[in-house]
PDB file of C-alpha atoms in Angstrom:
ATOM      1  CA  LEU A1235       3.218  -8.702  34.265  1.00  0.00           C
ATOM      2  CA  HIS A1236       3.677  -6.400  31.215  1.00  0.00           C
ATOM      3  CA  ILE A1237       7.348  -6.643  29.601  1.00  0.00           C
ATOM      4  CA  GLN A1238       9.273  -9.561  28.312  1.00  0.00           C
ATOM      5  CA  VAL A1239      11.246 -10.286  25.958  1.00  0.00           C
ATOM      6  CA  GLY A1240       9.367  -9.691  22.342  1.00  0.00           C
ATOM      7  CA  THR A1241       7.219  -6.936  23.885  1.00  0.00           C
ATOM      8  CA  ILE A1242       6.637  -4.449  21.139  1.00  0.00           C
ATOM      9  CA  LEU A1243       6.389  -0.642  23.031  1.00  0.00           C
ATOM     10  CA  GLU A1244       5.760   1.854  20.648  1.00  0.00           C
ATOM     11  CA  ARG A1245       6.054   5.927  21.419  1.00  0.00           C
ATOM     12  CA  PRO A1246       2.858   7.792  20.807  1.00  0.00           C
ATOM     13  CA  SER A1247       4.339  11.532  19.818  1.00  0.00           C
ATOM     14  CA  ASP A1248       6.024   9.802  16.863  1.00  0.00           C
ATOM     15  CA  GLY A1249       5.112   6.361  16.135  1.00  0.00           C
ATOM     16  CA  LEU A1250       8.727   4.702  16.893  1.00  0.00           C
ATOM     17  CA  GLN A1251       8.637   1.244  17.454  1.00  0.00           C
ATOM     18  CA  MET A1252      10.583  -0.608  19.101  1.00  0.00           C
ATOM     19  CA  ILE A1253      11.143  -4.389  20.670  1.00  0.00           C
ATOM     20  CA  CYS A1254      12.527  -5.964  24.233  1.00  0.00           C
ATOM     21  CA  THR A1255      15.273  -8.556  23.436  1.00  0.00           C
ATOM     22  CA  VAL A1256      16.164  -8.869  27.579  1.00  0.00           C
ATOM     23  CA  CYS A1257      14.396  -8.559  30.730  1.00  0.00           C
ATOM     24  CA  ASP A1258      15.949  -8.362  34.068  1.00  0.00           C
ATOM     25  CA  TYR A1259      13.538  -8.587  36.676  1.00  0.00           C
ATOM     26  CA  ALA A1260      15.267  -8.551  39.510  1.00  0.00           C
ATOM     27  CA  ASN A1261      16.185  -5.023  39.190  1.00  0.00           C
ATOM     28  CA  LEU A1262      13.408  -4.187  36.786  1.00  0.00           C
ATOM     29  CA  THR A1263      15.322  -2.762  34.185  1.00  0.00           C
ATOM     30  CA  ALA A1264      15.087  -3.832  30.434  1.00  0.00           C
ATOM     31  CA  THR A1265      17.161  -3.693  26.997  1.00  0.00           C
ATOM     32  CA  PHE A1266      15.099  -2.949  24.010  1.00  0.00           C
ATOM     33  CA  ALA A1267      16.124  -3.060  20.024  1.00  0.00           C
ATOM     34  CA  ALA A1268      14.746  -0.838  16.791  1.00  0.00           C
ATOM     35  CA  HIS A1269      11.569  -2.324  15.387  1.00  0.00           C
ATOM     36  CA  GLY A1270       9.480  -1.396  12.369  1.00  0.00           C
ATOM     37  CA  ASN A1271      11.159   1.199  11.136  1.00  0.00           C
ATOM     38  CA  THR A1272      14.851   2.001   9.980  1.00  0.00           C
ATOM     39  CA  GLY A1273      15.897   4.951  12.360  1.00  0.00           C
ATOM     40  CA  ALA A1274      18.486   3.868  15.518  1.00  0.00           C
ATOM     41  CA  LEU A1275      17.356   4.390  19.061  1.00  0.00           C
ATOM     42  CA  SER A1276      18.173   7.376  21.488  1.00  0.00           C
ATOM     43  CA  SER A1277      17.646   8.275  24.572  1.00  0.00           C
ATOM     44  CA  ASP A1278      14.100  10.061  25.767  1.00  0.00           C
ATOM     45  CA  ASN A1279      15.154  13.178  27.108  1.00  0.00           C
ATOM     46  CA  ALA A1280      11.826  12.911  30.057  1.00  0.00           C
ATOM     47  CA  PRO A1281      10.539   9.925  30.773  1.00  0.00           C
ATOM     48  CA  VAL A1282       7.936   8.856  28.549  1.00  0.00           C
ATOM     49  CA  GLU A1283       5.106   6.749  28.428  1.00  0.00           C
ATOM     50  CA  TYR A1284       5.189   4.131  25.458  1.00  0.00           C
ATOM     51  CA  ASP A1285       2.041   2.072  24.158  1.00  0.00           C
ATOM     52  CA  ILE A1286       2.144  -1.582  24.698  1.00  0.00           C
ATOM     53  CA  ILE A1287       1.842  -2.533  20.660  1.00  0.00           C
ATOM     54  CA  GLY A1288       2.026  -6.502  22.045  1.00  0.00           C
ATOM     55  CA  HIS A1289       4.254  -9.612  22.090  1.00  0.00           C
ATOM     56  CA  ALA A1290       6.020 -11.666  19.613  1.00  0.00           C
ATOM     57  CA  THR A1291       7.610 -14.948  20.158  1.00  0.00           C
ATOM     58  CA  THR A1292       8.709 -18.291  18.677  1.00  0.00           C
ATOM     59  CA  ASP A1293       7.512 -21.838  18.090  1.00  0.00           C
ATOM     60  CA  ALA A1294      10.680 -23.102  19.927  1.00  0.00           C
ATOM     61  CA  ASN A1295      10.593 -20.648  23.197  1.00  0.00           C
ATOM     62  CA  GLU A1296      11.139 -22.032  26.492  1.00  0.00           C
ATOM     63  CA  SER A1297      11.793 -18.982  28.169  1.00  0.00           C
ATOM     64  CA  HIS A1298       7.776 -18.323  29.344  1.00  0.00           C
ATOM     65  CA  VAL A1299       7.687 -15.961  32.230  1.00  0.00           C
ATOM     66  CA  PRO A1300       4.139 -16.615  34.086  1.00  0.00           C
ATOM     67  CA  SER A1301       2.003 -13.461  33.932  1.00  0.00           C
ATOM     68  CA  TYR A1302      -0.359 -12.798  37.219  1.00  0.00           C
ATOM     69  CA  LEU A1303      -2.368 -10.763  38.497  1.00  0.00           C
ATOM     70  CA  ASP A1304      -2.547  -8.935  42.413  1.00  0.00           C
ATOM     71  CA  LEU A1305      -3.751 -11.464  44.703  1.00  0.00           C
ATOM     72  CA  SER A1306      -7.416 -10.548  46.148  1.00  0.00           C
ATOM     73  CA  TRP A1307      -6.257  -9.082  49.426  1.00  0.00           C
ATOM     74  CA  ARG A1308      -4.852  -6.319  47.652  1.00  0.00           C
ATOM     75  CA  HIS A1309      -8.169  -5.454  46.121  1.00  0.00           C
ATOM     76  CA  ALA A1310     -10.293  -7.019  49.274  1.00  0.00           C
ATOM     77  CA  GLY A1311     -10.993  -6.636  52.764  1.00  0.00           C
ATOM     78  CA  THR A1312     -13.272  -8.167  55.473  1.00  0.00           C
ATOM     79  CA  GLN A1313     -15.174  -6.626  57.809  1.00  0.00           C
ATOM     80  CA  ARG A1314     -17.133  -7.778  61.123  1.00  0.00           C
ATOM     81  CA  MET A1315     -19.824  -6.011  62.044  1.00  0.00           C
ATOM     82  CA  THR A1316     -21.412  -6.597  65.874  1.00  0.00           C
ATOM     83  CA  GLU A1317     -24.544  -6.031  67.660  1.00  0.00           C
ATOM     84  CA  LEU A1318     -25.624  -7.072  71.497  1.00  0.00           C
ATOM     85  CA  PHE A1319     -29.386  -6.940  72.064  1.00  0.00           C
ATOM     86  CA  THR A1320     -30.237  -7.194  75.982  1.00  0.00           C
ATOM     87  CA  TYR A1321     -34.233  -7.886  77.041  1.00  0.00           C
ATOM     88  CA  ASP A1322     -35.717  -8.569  80.191  1.00  0.00           C
ATOM     89  CA  HIS A1323     -37.998 -11.642  80.528  1.00  0.00           C
ATOM     90  CA  THR A1324     -40.674  -8.897  81.523  1.00  0.00           C
ATOM     91  CA  TRP A1325     -40.665  -8.781  77.832  1.00  0.00           C
ATOM     92  CA  LEU A1326     -41.971 -12.121  77.148  1.00  0.00           C
ATOM     93  CA  ASN A1327     -45.199 -11.407  79.520  1.00  0.00           C
ATOM     94  CA  ILE A1328     -46.561  -7.798  77.292  1.00  0.00           C
ATOM     95  CA  SER A1329     -47.533  -8.079  74.272  1.00  0.00           C
ATOM     96  CA  PRO A1330     -47.486  -4.695  72.304  1.00  0.00           C
ATOM     97  CA  ALA A1331     -49.825  -6.297  69.708  1.00  0.00           C
ATOM     98  CA  THR A1332     -52.892  -4.560  70.357  1.00  0.00           C
ATOM     99  CA  GLU A1333     -51.891  -0.993  70.687  1.00  0.00           C
ATOM    100  CA  LEU A1334     -48.760  -0.839  68.183  1.00  0.00           C
ATOM    101  CA  GLY A1335     -49.394  -4.061  65.732  1.00  0.00           C
ATOM    102  CA  ILE A1336     -46.280  -6.060  67.065  1.00  0.00           C
ATOM    103  CA  VAL A1337     -46.750  -9.224  67.042  1.00  0.00           C
ATOM    104  CA  ASP A1338     -43.126 -10.393  67.979  1.00  0.00           C
ATOM    105  CA  LYS A1339     -41.545  -7.642  70.003  1.00  0.00           C
ATOM    106  CA  VAL A1340     -37.829  -9.137  70.250  1.00  0.00           C
ATOM    107  CA  LYS A1341     -38.163 -10.554  66.001  1.00  0.00           C
ATOM    108  CA  ASP A1342     -39.273  -6.709  65.973  1.00  0.00           C
ATOM    109  CA  GLN A1343     -35.942  -5.199  67.593  1.00  0.00           C
ATOM    110  CA  ILE A1344     -33.571  -7.839  65.567  1.00  0.00           C
ATOM    111  CA  SER A1345     -35.044  -6.556  62.563  1.00  0.00           C
ATOM    112  CA  ALA A1346     -34.318  -3.250  63.180  1.00  0.00           C
ATOM    113  CA  LEU A1347     -30.962  -3.502  63.974  1.00  0.00           C
ATOM    114  CA  THR A1348     -30.305  -5.937  61.248  1.00  0.00           C
ATOM    115  CA  ARG A1349     -32.166  -2.728  59.100  1.00  0.00           C
ATOM    116  CA  LYS A1350     -29.149  -1.291  61.457  1.00  0.00           C
ATOM    117  CA  PHE A1351     -26.527  -3.687  59.696  1.00  0.00           C
ATOM    118  CA  ARG A1352     -27.208  -2.812  56.090  1.00  0.00           C
ATOM    119  CA  GLU A1353     -27.001   0.975  56.589  1.00  0.00           C
ATOM    120  CA  ARG A1354     -23.178   0.898  58.287  1.00  0.00           C
ATOM    121  CA  LEU A1355     -22.768  -2.253  55.294  1.00  0.00           C
ATOM    122  CA  GLY A1356     -23.901   0.545  52.935  1.00  0.00           C
ATOM    123  CA  ARG A1357     -21.131   3.618  53.792  1.00  0.00           C
ATOM    124  CA  SER A1358     -18.589   0.814  54.364  1.00  0.00           C
ATOM    125  CA  VAL A1359     -18.996  -0.689  50.771  1.00  0.00           C
ATOM    126  CA  LEU A1360     -18.368   2.375  49.357  1.00  0.00           C
ATOM    127  CA  ARG A1361     -16.463   4.677  51.867  1.00  0.00           C
ATOM    128  CA  GLY A1362     -14.972   1.964  54.277  1.00  0.00           C
ATOM    129  CA  SER A1363     -10.900   2.655  54.242  1.00  0.00           C
ATOM    130  CA  PRO A1364      -7.721   0.234  55.159  1.00  0.00           C
ATOM    131  CA  THR A1365      -5.828   1.206  58.327  1.00  0.00           C
ATOM    132  CA  TYR A1366      -2.868   3.145  58.105  1.00  0.00           C
ATOM    133  CA  ASP A1367       0.019   1.379  60.310  1.00  0.00           C
ATOM    134  CA  GLY A1368       3.475   1.322  59.923  1.00  0.00           C
ATOM    135  CA  GLY A1369       3.997   3.477  57.095  1.00  0.00           C
ATOM    136  CA  GLU A1370       1.609   1.333  55.161  1.00  0.00           C
ATOM    137  CA  TYR A1371      -1.789   1.115  54.466  1.00  0.00           C
ATOM    138  CA  LYS A1372      -2.806  -3.044  55.577  1.00  0.00           C
ATOM    139  CA  PHE A1373      -5.471  -4.946  53.728  1.00  0.00           C
ATOM    140  CA  GLY A1374      -7.336  -8.334  54.201  1.00  0.00           C
ATOM    141  CA  ASP A1375      -6.373 -10.650  56.814  1.00  0.00           C
ATOM    142  CA  GLN A1376      -2.763  -8.455  57.926  1.00  0.00           C
ATOM    143  CA  LEU A1377      -5.025  -6.712  60.972  1.00  0.00           C
ATOM    144  CA  GLU A1378      -6.628  -8.859  63.623  1.00  0.00           C
ATOM    145  CA  ARG A1379      -9.874  -5.855  63.710  1.00  0.00           C
ATOM    146  CA  GLY A1380      -9.556  -6.371  59.593  1.00  0.00           C
ATOM    147  CA  THR A1381     -11.850  -3.221  57.523  1.00  0.00           C
ATOM    148  CA  MET A1382     -13.522  -2.930  54.095  1.00  0.00           C
ATOM    149  CA  THR A1383     -11.586  -0.934  51.586  1.00  0.00           C
ATOM    150  CA  GLY A1384     -14.933   0.960  49.985  1.00  0.00           C
ATOM    151  CA  ILE A1385     -15.340   1.788  46.262  1.00  0.00           C
ATOM    152  CA  LEU A1386     -14.653   5.475  46.321  1.00  0.00           C
ATOM    153  CA  GLN A1387     -11.654   5.219  48.654  1.00  0.00           C
ATOM    154  CA  TRP A1388      -9.677   3.314  45.361  1.00  0.00           C
ATOM    155  CA  PRO A1389      -8.700   6.433  44.016  1.00  0.00           C
ATOM    156  CA  ARG A1390      -7.654   8.118  46.751  1.00  0.00           C
ATOM    157  CA  LEU A1391      -5.350   4.771  47.336  1.00  0.00           C
ATOM    158  CA  CYS A1392      -4.212   5.123  43.287  1.00  0.00           C
ATOM    159  CA  ASN A1393      -3.391   8.696  43.507  1.00  0.00           C
ATOM    160  CA  ALA A1394      -1.349   8.629  46.524  1.00  0.00           C
ATOM    161  CA  GLU A1395       1.136   5.753  44.766  1.00  0.00           C
ATOM    162  CA  ARG A1396       0.739   7.555  41.042  1.00  0.00           C
ATOM    163  CA  ALA A1397      -0.297  10.696  40.319  1.00  0.00           C
ATOM    164  CA  LYS A1398      -3.674  10.599  38.106  1.00  0.00           C
ATOM    165  CA  PRO A1399      -4.498  14.278  38.278  1.00  0.00           C
ATOM    166  CA  ASN A1400      -6.896  13.895  35.093  1.00  0.00           C
ATOM    167  CA  THR A1401      -8.830  10.880  36.551  1.00  0.00           C
ATOM    168  CA  TYR A1402      -8.701  12.155  40.334  1.00  0.00           C
ATOM    169  CA  VAL A1403     -10.403  15.950  40.056  1.00  0.00           C
ATOM    170  CA  ASN A1404     -10.134  18.200  42.822  1.00  0.00           C
ATOM    171  CA  MET A1405     -12.850  21.121  41.614  1.00  0.00           C
ATOM    172  CA  ALA A1406     -12.192  22.922  44.438  1.00  0.00           C
ATOM    173  CA  GLY A1407     -15.295  24.470  45.387  1.00  0.00           C
ATOM    174  CA  ALA A1408     -16.618  24.253  41.738  1.00  0.00           C
ATOM    175  CA  PRO A1409     -19.749  22.429  40.505  1.00  0.00           C
ATOM    176  CA  VAL A1410     -19.466  19.313  38.708  1.00  0.00           C
ATOM    177  CA  THR A1411     -20.141  20.612  34.782  1.00  0.00           C
ATOM    178  CA  ALA A1412     -20.966  18.955  31.522  1.00  0.00           C
ATOM    179  CA  ALA A1413     -17.414  19.495  30.516  1.00  0.00           C
ATOM    180  CA  ALA A1414     -15.461  18.404  33.272  1.00  0.00           C
ATOM    181  CA  LEU A1415     -17.488  15.021  33.117  1.00  0.00           C
ATOM    182  CA  ASN A1416     -16.768  14.537  29.481  1.00  0.00           C
ATOM    183  CA  ASP A1417     -13.041  15.193  30.524  1.00  0.00           C
ATOM    184  CA  LEU A1418     -13.215  13.101  33.409  1.00  0.00           C
ATOM    185  CA  LEU A1419     -14.461  10.012  30.891  1.00  0.00           C
ATOM    186  CA  PHE A1420     -12.297  11.023  28.436  1.00  0.00           C
ATOM    187  CA  TYR A1421      -8.551  10.739  30.293  1.00  0.00           C
ATOM    188  CA  GLY A1422     -10.019   7.436  31.765  1.00  0.00           C
ATOM    189  CA  GLN A1423     -10.307   5.789  28.306  1.00  0.00           C
ATOM    190  CA  GLU A1424      -6.929   7.532  27.762  1.00  0.00           C
ATOM    191  CA  GLU A1425      -4.485   7.311  30.909  1.00  0.00           C
ATOM    192  CA  GLU A1426      -6.266   3.924  32.467  1.00  0.00           C
ATOM    193  CA  GLY A1427      -7.236   1.847  29.793  1.00  0.00           C
ATOM    194  CA  CYS A1428     -11.143   1.900  30.970  1.00  0.00           C
ATOM    195  CA  ASP A1429     -13.291   0.079  27.847  1.00  0.00           C
ATOM    196  CA  TYR A1430     -16.513   1.305  28.345  1.00  0.00           C
ATOM    197  CA  SER A1431     -18.317  -1.192  25.384  1.00  0.00           C
ATOM    198  CA  GLU A1432     -17.562  -3.724  28.123  1.00  0.00           C
ATOM    199  CA  GLY A1433     -18.897  -3.942  31.490  1.00  0.00           C
ATOM    200  CA  ASP A1434     -21.593  -1.868  33.415  1.00  0.00           C
ATOM    201  CA  TRP A1435     -20.608   1.580  34.222  1.00  0.00           C
ATOM    202  CA  ALA A1436     -22.373   3.988  35.651  1.00  0.00           C
ATOM    203  CA  ILE A1437     -22.071   7.721  37.033  1.00  0.00           C
ATOM    204  CA  VAL A1438     -22.677   7.211  41.370  1.00  0.00           C
ATOM    205  CA  CYS A1439     -22.878  10.377  43.518  1.00  0.00           C
ATOM    206  CA  ASP A1440     -23.997  11.791  46.395  1.00  0.00           C
ATOM    207  CA  PRO A1441     -28.421  13.374  46.297  1.00  0.00           C
ATOM    208  CA  ALA A1442     -26.527  17.518  45.687  1.00  0.00           C
ATOM    209  CA  THR A1443     -24.203  16.448  42.770  1.00  0.00           C
ATOM    210  CA  ARG A1444     -26.977  14.447  40.942  1.00  0.00           C
ATOM    211  CA  GLU A1445     -29.329  17.505  40.803  1.00  0.00           C
ATOM    212  CA  GLU A1446     -26.732  19.843  39.428  1.00  0.00           C
ATOM    213  CA  ILE A1447     -26.226  17.559  36.878  1.00  0.00           C
ATOM    214  CA  SER A1448     -29.887  17.544  36.077  1.00  0.00           C
ATOM    215  CA  THR A1449     -29.250  21.044  35.499  1.00  0.00           C
ATOM    216  CA  PHE A1450     -26.891  20.567  32.424  1.00  0.00           C
ATOM    217  CA  ASP A1451     -28.600  22.307  29.101  1.00  0.00           C
ATOM    218  CA  ASP A1452     -31.706  22.692  30.546  1.00  0.00           C
ATOM    219  CA  ASN A1453     -32.741  25.855  28.996  1.00  0.00           C
ATOM    220  CA  PHE A1454     -32.087  23.119  26.103  1.00  0.00           C
ATOM    221  CA  ILE A1455     -34.862  21.042  27.045  1.00  0.00           C
ATOM    222  CA  VAL A1456     -38.140  21.100  24.838  1.00  0.00           C
ATOM    223  CA  LYS A1457     -41.108  19.396  25.696  1.00  0.00           C
ATOM    224  CA  PRO A1458     -43.850  18.316  24.094  1.00  0.00           C
ATOM    225  CA  PRO A1459     -47.655  20.160  24.384  1.00  0.00           C
ATOM    226  CA  SER A1460     -49.383  16.429  25.929  1.00  0.00           C
ATOM    227  CA  ASP A1461     -46.575  16.653  28.816  1.00  0.00           C
ATOM    228  CA  HIS A1462     -48.109  18.815  31.993  1.00  0.00           C
ATOM    229  CA  THR A1463     -44.507  18.010  34.341  1.00  0.00           C
ATOM    230  CA  SER A1464     -42.661  20.767  35.247  1.00  0.00           C
ATOM    231  CA  GLY A1465     -38.754  20.045  36.194  1.00  0.00           C
ATOM    232  CA  ALA A1466     -36.039  17.961  34.504  1.00  0.00           C
ATOM    233  CA  TYR A1467     -34.048  15.168  35.195  1.00  0.00           C
ATOM    234  CA  ILE A1468     -31.655  13.486  33.233  1.00  0.00           C
ATOM    235  CA  THR A1469     -31.338   9.603  33.850  1.00  0.00           C
ATOM    236  CA  SER A1470     -28.143   9.437  31.853  1.00  0.00           C
ATOM    237  CA  PHE A1471     -24.994  11.535  30.547  1.00  0.00           C
ATOM    238  CA  ILE A1472     -23.681  10.850  26.903  1.00  0.00           C
ATOM    239  CA  THR A1473     -19.965  11.591  26.211  1.00  0.00           C
ATOM    240  CA  ARG A1474     -18.781  13.431  22.838  1.00  0.00           C
ATOM    241  CA  SER A1475     -17.172  10.034  22.106  1.00  0.00           C
ATOM    242  CA  GLY A1476     -21.244   8.780  22.108  1.00  0.00           C
ATOM    243  CA  ASP A1477     -20.354   6.903  25.276  1.00  0.00           C
ATOM    244  CA  LYS A1478     -23.280   6.413  27.548  1.00  0.00           C
ATOM    245  CA  PHE A1479     -23.614   6.436  31.288  1.00  0.00           C
ATOM    246  CA  PRO A1480     -26.615   5.977  33.389  1.00  0.00           C
ATOM    247  CA  ILE A1481     -26.447   8.415  36.595  1.00  0.00           C
ATOM    248  CA  VAL A1482     -27.180   7.080  40.318  1.00  0.00           C
ATOM    249  CA  LYS A1483     -27.861   8.788  43.432  1.00  0.00           C
ATOM    250  CA  ASP A1484     -26.608   6.621  46.330  1.00  0.00           C
ATOM    251  CA  ARG A1485     -26.922   8.903  49.958  1.00  0.00           C
ATOM    252  CA  TRP A1486     -24.052   7.158  51.064  1.00  0.00           C
ATOM    253  CA  VAL A1487     -21.657   8.695  48.611  1.00  0.00           C
ATOM    254  CA  ARG A1488     -19.476  11.717  50.667  1.00  0.00           C
ATOM    255  CA  LYS A1489     -21.022  14.767  49.574  1.00  0.00           C
ATOM    256  CA  GLY A1490     -19.382  16.896  46.743  1.00  0.00           C
ATOM    257  CA  THR A1491     -18.278  13.907  45.537  1.00  0.00           C
ATOM    258  CA  LEU A1492     -18.727  11.897  41.956  1.00  0.00           C
ATOM    259  CA  ALA A1493     -18.038   8.180  40.431  1.00  0.00           C
ATOM    260  CA  VAL A1494     -17.560   6.897  37.330  1.00  0.00           C
ATOM    261  CA  VAL A1495     -17.543   2.767  38.265  1.00  0.00           C
ATOM    262  CA  ASN A1496     -17.550  -0.119  35.942  1.00  0.00           C
ATOM    263  CA  LYS A1497     -19.819  -1.944  38.347  1.00  0.00           C
ATOM    264  CA  SER A1498     -18.781  -5.654  37.202  1.00  0.00           C
ATOM    265  CA  GLU A1499     -15.428  -5.154  38.366  1.00  0.00           C
ATOM    266  CA  CYS A1500     -16.983  -4.191  41.897  1.00  0.00           C
ATOM    267  CA  LYS A1501     -18.593  -6.859  44.153  1.00  0.00           C
ATOM    268  CA  TRP A1502     -19.296  -7.110  47.867  1.00  0.00           C
ATOM    269  CA  ASP A1503     -20.539 -10.085  49.694  1.00  0.00           C
ATOM    270  CA  TYR A1504     -20.939 -12.010  52.901  1.00  0.00           C
ATOM    271  CA  LEU A1505     -18.105 -14.398  53.848  1.00  0.00           C
ATOM    272  CA  GLN A1506     -19.648 -18.189  53.618  1.00  0.00           C
ATOM    273  CA  GLY A1507     -22.141 -18.365  56.775  1.00  0.00           C
ATOM    274  CA  CYS A1508     -22.117 -15.042  57.865  1.00  0.00           C
ATOM    275  CA  ASP A1509     -24.950 -13.562  56.231  1.00  0.00           C
ATOM    276  CA  VAL A1510     -25.912 -11.784  59.742  1.00  0.00           C
ATOM    277  CA  LEU A1511     -26.007 -14.891  62.230  1.00  0.00           C
ATOM    278  CA  VAL A1512     -28.011 -14.527  65.876  1.00  0.00           C
ATOM    279  CA  LYS A1513     -26.088 -16.017  68.914  1.00  0.00           C
ATOM    280  CA  GLU A1514     -28.034 -16.766  72.454  1.00  0.00           C
ATOM    281  CA  LEU A1515     -25.605 -16.115  74.772  1.00  0.00           C
ATOM    282  CA  GLU A1516     -26.227 -17.714  78.663  1.00  0.00           C
ATOM    283  CA  THR A1517     -27.199 -14.926  81.364  1.00  0.00           C
ATOM    284  CA  GLN A1518     -26.826 -15.164  85.112  1.00  0.00           C
ATOM    285  CA  ASN A1519     -30.145 -13.869  85.456  1.00  0.00           C
ATOM    286  CA  MET A1520     -33.695 -13.173  84.311  1.00  0.00           C
ATOM    287  CA  GLN A1521     -32.284 -11.076  81.266  1.00  0.00           C
ATOM    288  CA  TYR A1522     -32.136 -12.811  77.186  1.00  0.00           C
ATOM    289  CA  LYS A1523     -28.942 -11.564  75.232  1.00  0.00           C
ATOM    290  CA  LYS A1524     -28.291 -11.777  71.798  1.00  0.00           C
ATOM    291  CA  LEU A1525     -25.539 -11.425  69.744  1.00  0.00           C
ATOM    292  CA  LEU A1526     -25.627 -10.259  66.470  1.00  0.00           C
ATOM    293  CA  TYR A1527     -22.618 -11.080  64.125  1.00  0.00           C
ATOM    294  CA  LEU A1528     -21.892 -10.129  60.186  1.00  0.00           C
ATOM    295  CA  GLN A1529     -19.027 -10.425  58.418  1.00  0.00           C
ATOM    296  CA  ALA A1530     -18.403  -9.294  54.476  1.00  0.00           C
ATOM    297  CA  TYR A1531     -15.757  -8.248  52.536  1.00  0.00           C
ATOM    298  CA  ALA A1532     -15.356  -5.848  49.000  1.00  0.00           C
ATOM    299  CA  ILE A1533     -13.379  -6.423  45.835  1.00  0.00           C
ATOM    300  CA  ALA A1534     -12.623  -4.021  43.524  1.00  0.00           C
ATOM    301  CA  ARG A1535     -10.314  -5.637  40.559  1.00  0.00           C
ATOM    302  CA  LYS A1536      -8.789  -2.585  38.909  1.00  0.00           C
ATOM    303  CA  PRO A1537      -9.592   0.305  41.056  1.00  0.00           C
ATOM    304  CA  ARG A1538      -7.165   2.856  39.194  1.00  0.00           C
ATOM    305  CA  GLN A1539     -10.355   2.727  36.639  1.00  0.00           C
ATOM    306  CA  ILE A1540     -12.202   4.071  39.059  1.00  0.00           C
ATOM    307  CA  LEU A1541     -12.875   8.052  38.035  1.00  0.00           C
ATOM    308  CA  TYR A1542     -13.295  10.477  40.229  1.00  0.00           C
ATOM    309  CA  MET A1543     -14.080  14.413  41.107  1.00  0.00           C
ATOM    310  CA  TYR A1544     -14.142  15.836  44.333  1.00  0.00           C
ATOM    311  CA  GLY A1545     -14.170  19.399  46.178  1.00  0.00           C
ATOM    312  CA  MET A1546     -17.421  19.893  44.520  1.00  0.00           C
ATOM    313  CA  PRO A1547     -20.524  22.193  46.775  1.00  0.00           C
ATOM    314  CA  ARG A1548     -22.158  19.998  49.645  1.00  0.00           C
ATOM    315  CA  THR A1549     -25.216  21.331  49.072  1.00  0.00           C
ATOM    316  CA  LYS A1550     -27.335  22.843  46.547  1.00  0.00           C
TER     317      LYS A1550
END
């Protein structure tokens, strides 16, 4: 809830302020009066965004309106993963320890399947998408076969709800540049309210984009005579406003894309008691079956503040 009786707004173009006097929450309308100036208010000729300056109330106010955050399911989705592992009784009689250095073959196979889980989980946390059904996306507990909403899917979903061309940028085949990255970060602050002084912000990209970033200003890199290392590697990016961001390469990021993420506002974890369970299944023969299972979730608390660039070259 952003607007209530007593909320003060300011028009950025000329500094004109006004204060809310009546709110009709059922019809999503409000009435405003002039505030802090002597001029009368007039209607804007086109839609205009106003800055929220603050809120003024009284000691005798009893008409409080509850404020709340979106339900957590709006920003979270659980996902189940399973693997069925079958092996013969003969396996227990054959030891490959001498030839392969494997002491416990069953345990080794389960470890391999667990690594497979980790890879699936890494891709899902970043790129998993909710199911689109009945003209809308289904999140969280709305489906039996639920899926995560990956961190890098939120910019696309938020752009569909309300266009954000300055922070959801189509590069149309052009490589990332320092100027384009600076603009992305600038508009994230101006339009989406990103506060780069709080949290744990980072630039996340695929390997090819990461190499392109390391070519920024490569003609101006000067090395001391004692440095015998060839090549150049940029570890962080500094905007023209002085904000500094570490650069993170992740092979599960979709090729040709880049995101700016506040990692402190994003989280994934296992549901309680669901960190790779191994269940023995009954069989009617001399085989053994193990069912591996996990259930995890992902959350993005401020999805509109995930900035995104796409459409860059997918290879070097």
